[in-house]
Amino acid sequence: MAAGAEGAAGAGSGGLVLLGVVPGAPCCPHGPALLFVKTSQGKEGRRFYACSACRDRKDCKFFQWEDEKVSQTRLATREEYNRSRQPPCTHRQNVERYKNFVLLPLSKRRFCQECQQLLLPDEWEKHSSHQFLCDISAAQLRSPSQLLYPLENKKTNAQYLFADRSCQFLLDLIISLGFRRVLSVGTPRLHEMIQSKASQEDNFRVRSLLLDIDFRYSQFYTEDEFCHYNMFNHYFFGGEAARETCRKFLHEEKDERVIMVTDPPFGGLVEALASSFKQLMAMWKDTEKGGNKDQEMPMFWIFPYFFESRILELFPSFSMVDYQVDYDNHALYKHGKTGRRQSPVRIFTNLSPRAIVLPAEEGYRFCAICQRYVSSGNHHCEICNSCTSKDGRRWKHCVLCKKCVKPSWFHCNKCNCCALENHPCEQTDVGCFVCGKAGHKRSTCPSLSTSHQAGKGRKQRQETLRNLKKARLGVCRRWAMKHAMFSRRRIKKKKDGTN
């Protein structure tokens, strides 16, 4: 089973529980593996290690039982495999290559599209059969995300790159809030915009450090500008030197306040991400500045709005901002679409919502009651006493549900909640699919409150299904018997008529 199967620190989806990174954990090419356990009928199953970054075993086949005895031969083979999966050049070597590359005349600057690598003249012959770009300009080198093919595995290392609109908004917001250092965790386009402005504008004072699992960026940035980093297990591939680079960057000097901006893959483990972010926050707290001890590092976590409850559970000080973040290379996450076709991606932050000023020209307005900026379609509900819309549309209040719901939803008396008009009702004669009782759905089944009760609920469900099967089988048998009797009578009548 892949590591990315959703799990929590408590009960995970499907009984899978994430225990996190433990000391002495075995490593795969993506760093230390995560420890998981699968529960069944209230009992803990066998614990196992799996890749922290990949949810699909096709992407990383690493798997090991916690109590498994691994031979020295197998350990040596694994270490050799891990080494073979690392980049061909170190970060320092790539920095030296870049220095030589920028000294070349424009006509000799080439980029191999197949190998995703800047080429020096003595490497041309080796790549002669590959597709490559010529005349790589200084502007292209300042925008490596335009040169590199984006990685689009949404479960591992998806690179849905900010559109210029969102990127510029984030940078303007960061500057207006008084931050001068940006820890860019998985946000290469924001990082390159900051780097580009810093190299061209003398009065631009913002600095950025990029932490990303995509090592290709080491071709364009120095060791003080980029760290090869896995945000699912808080692993610095460059070891203690890279960790120290990050620690120094987080140390606030004078009035250079730091903010972390992160845009993780949407299919990743939320709990694993939160654990890494908390460790980065702890690193910030441990810097020499004494004022950090009782504070939380300012942060923008960019993620779809339907993860709100999980993020707020892990970070109670956070709130969601209405701003719609859009991407260049994603078919659906675009600004300006209407209804359900709008981008669902939002900003979660521990900064005061009042301080996050959203652009009026895009329809955002300030709600004096909520003391925050909201989208034009997000109207204040007097009953909830809040601007309740999450997706940009105007939501409506349901008296029976005692909350606001999507405009396309209607209250279903069978389900006792709001849902789409033509939804399949989950309340049938059988009742709840977990415990078999009527009056509630499986998602709100009281039997799921503890692992023991969940196991009991599954047993009851199985028993209910068996009873149903028996009942259906009984009906089928009675029908078959009637059919057989009817057939025999017809045959007898035929014989009597013939005689």
XYZ file of C-alpha atoms in Angstrom, residues 193-421:
229
model
C 9.682 36.505 -9.458
C 11.400 37.700 -6.272
C 14.852 36.714 -7.581
C 14.225 38.404 -10.914
C 13.092 41.676 -9.341
C 16.020 41.631 -6.893
C 18.511 41.306 -9.772
C 16.951 44.113 -11.836
C 15.669 46.660 -9.301
C 18.182 48.338 -6.992
C 15.600 49.363 -4.372
C 13.950 45.911 -4.170
C 14.706 44.501 -0.719
C 12.798 41.193 -0.582
C 14.788 37.939 -0.434
C 13.608 34.377 -0.980
C 14.836 30.862 -0.209
C 13.245 28.062 -2.272
C 12.704 24.650 -0.652
C 11.589 22.160 -3.293
C 11.784 18.452 -4.096
C 12.572 19.245 -7.749
C 16.372 19.173 -7.886
C 16.414 20.637 -11.421
C 16.218 24.123 -9.877
C 19.754 23.663 -8.495
C 20.978 24.425 -12.042
C 19.771 28.023 -11.686
C 20.185 28.929 -8.011
C 23.058 28.996 -5.544
C 23.113 27.018 -2.286
C 21.902 30.168 -0.471
C 18.887 30.440 -2.791
C 17.686 26.836 -3.116
C 17.555 23.735 -0.895
C 16.551 20.301 -2.135
C 13.751 19.487 0.319
C 10.960 16.948 0.842
C 8.007 18.676 2.545
C 6.349 15.341 3.441
C 9.073 14.246 5.884
C 10.981 17.520 6.547
C 14.061 16.083 4.863
C 16.935 18.207 3.551
C 18.766 16.177 0.900
C 21.821 18.398 1.361
C 22.167 17.307 4.971
C 23.164 19.574 7.849
C 24.670 22.211 5.509
C 21.313 22.750 3.784
C 19.479 22.703 7.123
C 21.867 25.387 8.418
C 21.206 27.480 5.284
C 17.492 27.394 6.091
C 18.090 28.154 9.769
C 20.236 31.203 8.925
C 17.629 32.461 6.471
C 14.928 32.246 9.165
C 17.015 34.283 11.596
C 15.468 37.758 11.500
C 17.924 40.626 11.370
C 16.811 44.211 12.001
C 13.292 44.552 10.578
C 13.546 41.745 8.017
C 10.423 39.806 9.006
C 9.995 36.289 7.596
C 6.895 34.666 6.131
C 6.525 31.115 4.822
C 4.515 30.592 1.622
C 3.754 27.003 0.641
C 1.814 25.425 -2.235
C 1.902 21.628 -1.685
C 0.573 18.936 -4.052
C -3.178 18.745 -3.437
C -3.161 14.939 -3.342
C -0.539 14.775 -0.591
C -0.922 13.731 3.031
C -2.216 16.777 4.925
C -1.009 15.442 8.289
C 2.510 14.801 6.976
C 2.633 18.297 5.472
C 1.437 19.874 8.724
C 4.125 18.011 10.663
C 6.868 19.383 8.379
C 5.478 22.921 8.508
C 5.402 22.805 12.296
C 9.055 21.753 12.300
C 9.934 24.704 10.055
C 8.023 26.941 12.441
C 9.961 25.448 15.355
C 13.212 26.140 13.483
C 12.115 29.784 13.169
C 11.301 29.919 16.897
C 14.732 28.558 17.775
C 16.576 31.334 15.970
C 18.558 33.768 18.103
C 15.837 36.421 18.212
C 14.175 35.987 21.614
C 10.855 37.549 20.583
C 9.852 34.442 18.614
C 9.328 32.150 21.608
C 5.628 32.838 22.136
C 4.780 33.529 18.503
C 3.961 31.545 15.374
C 5.859 32.077 12.145
C 3.578 33.937 9.691
C 2.433 31.577 6.961
C 0.385 31.332 3.757
C -0.697 27.745 3.051
C -2.261 27.566 -0.429
C -4.725 24.670 -0.724
C -8.293 23.872 -1.925
C -11.085 25.222 0.310
C -12.585 21.756 0.911
C -9.574 20.956 3.129
C -10.527 23.814 5.468
C -11.721 21.679 8.390
C -8.587 19.502 8.330
C -6.197 22.457 8.151
C -7.991 24.326 10.951
C -7.930 21.187 13.067
C -4.149 21.011 12.685
C -3.618 24.797 12.872
C -6.391 26.329 15.026
C -4.935 29.836 14.631
C -5.469 29.748 10.833
C -8.365 31.156 8.815
C -9.267 30.930 5.143
C -9.052 33.915 2.798
C -11.586 34.248 -0.059
C -8.950 35.046 -2.694
C -9.039 32.578 -5.604
C -5.549 31.392 -6.536
C -5.196 30.365 -10.179
C -2.563 28.464 -12.161
C -1.101 28.640 -15.644
C -0.889 24.911 -16.323
C -4.084 23.612 -14.748
C -7.202 23.197 -16.883
C -9.683 23.894 -14.069
C -7.943 26.168 -11.566
C -8.454 29.392 -13.491
C -9.672 32.800 -12.359
C -12.780 34.341 -13.905
C -14.825 31.183 -14.373
C -18.293 31.101 -12.886
C -20.162 28.790 -10.521
C -18.511 25.469 -9.838
C -15.923 26.138 -12.552
C -14.097 28.691 -10.399
C -10.747 27.829 -8.885
C -11.257 26.144 -5.482
C -7.763 27.070 -4.290
C -7.542 29.488 -1.358
C -5.008 30.948 1.083
C -4.951 29.703 4.684
C -3.068 31.982 7.053
C -2.385 32.710 10.713
C -2.294 36.463 10.017
C -5.268 38.660 10.904
C -7.945 38.352 8.150
C -8.454 42.122 8.349
C -4.841 42.648 7.231
C -5.297 40.615 4.020
C -6.558 43.278 1.608
C -8.091 41.752 -1.536
C -8.289 43.654 -4.862
C -11.525 45.633 -5.279
C -11.131 45.578 -9.088
C -11.694 41.804 -8.966
C -14.923 42.194 -6.989
C -13.661 41.638 -3.452
C -15.141 43.847 -0.725
C -14.720 44.416 2.996
C -17.359 43.017 5.364
C -17.556 45.379 8.347
C -19.234 42.729 10.517
C -16.759 39.900 9.809
C -13.875 42.368 9.648
C -12.385 40.702 6.592
C -12.366 40.940 2.805
C -14.744 38.589 0.989
C -15.697 37.767 -2.606
C -18.576 39.644 -4.254
C -20.889 36.619 -4.047
C -20.167 35.945 -0.379
C -23.066 37.650 1.430
C -23.263 37.966 5.190
C -25.748 35.588 6.828
C -27.470 37.241 9.787
C -28.381 33.878 11.320
C -24.852 32.410 11.106
C -23.412 35.904 11.707
C -20.735 35.207 9.127
C -19.943 35.413 5.411
C -20.372 31.688 4.854
C -19.682 31.023 1.157
C -16.588 28.962 0.403
C -16.711 28.710 -3.393
C -17.496 32.298 -4.463
C -21.245 31.743 -4.988
C -23.956 33.113 -2.703
C -24.897 30.382 -0.225
C -28.326 30.054 1.403
C -29.264 29.317 5.003
C -31.052 26.071 5.855
C -33.104 26.374 9.050
C -33.235 22.604 9.511
C -29.479 22.093 9.065
C -28.812 25.277 11.083
C -26.111 26.390 8.644
C -25.594 27.859 5.179
C -25.315 25.472 2.243
C -24.518 25.653 -1.461
C -27.247 27.263 -3.620
C -27.729 24.055 -5.621
C -28.491 21.997 -2.493
C -31.916 21.225 -1.053
C -32.934 19.755 2.284
C -33.626 16.030 2.060
C -35.977 14.756 4.776
C -34.805 11.171 4.272
C -31.124 12.036 4.739
C -31.956 14.797 7.240
C -29.442 17.128 5.614
C -28.954 19.258 2.506
C -27.671 17.698 -0.715
C -28.079 17.924 -4.478
C -31.674 17.517 -5.608
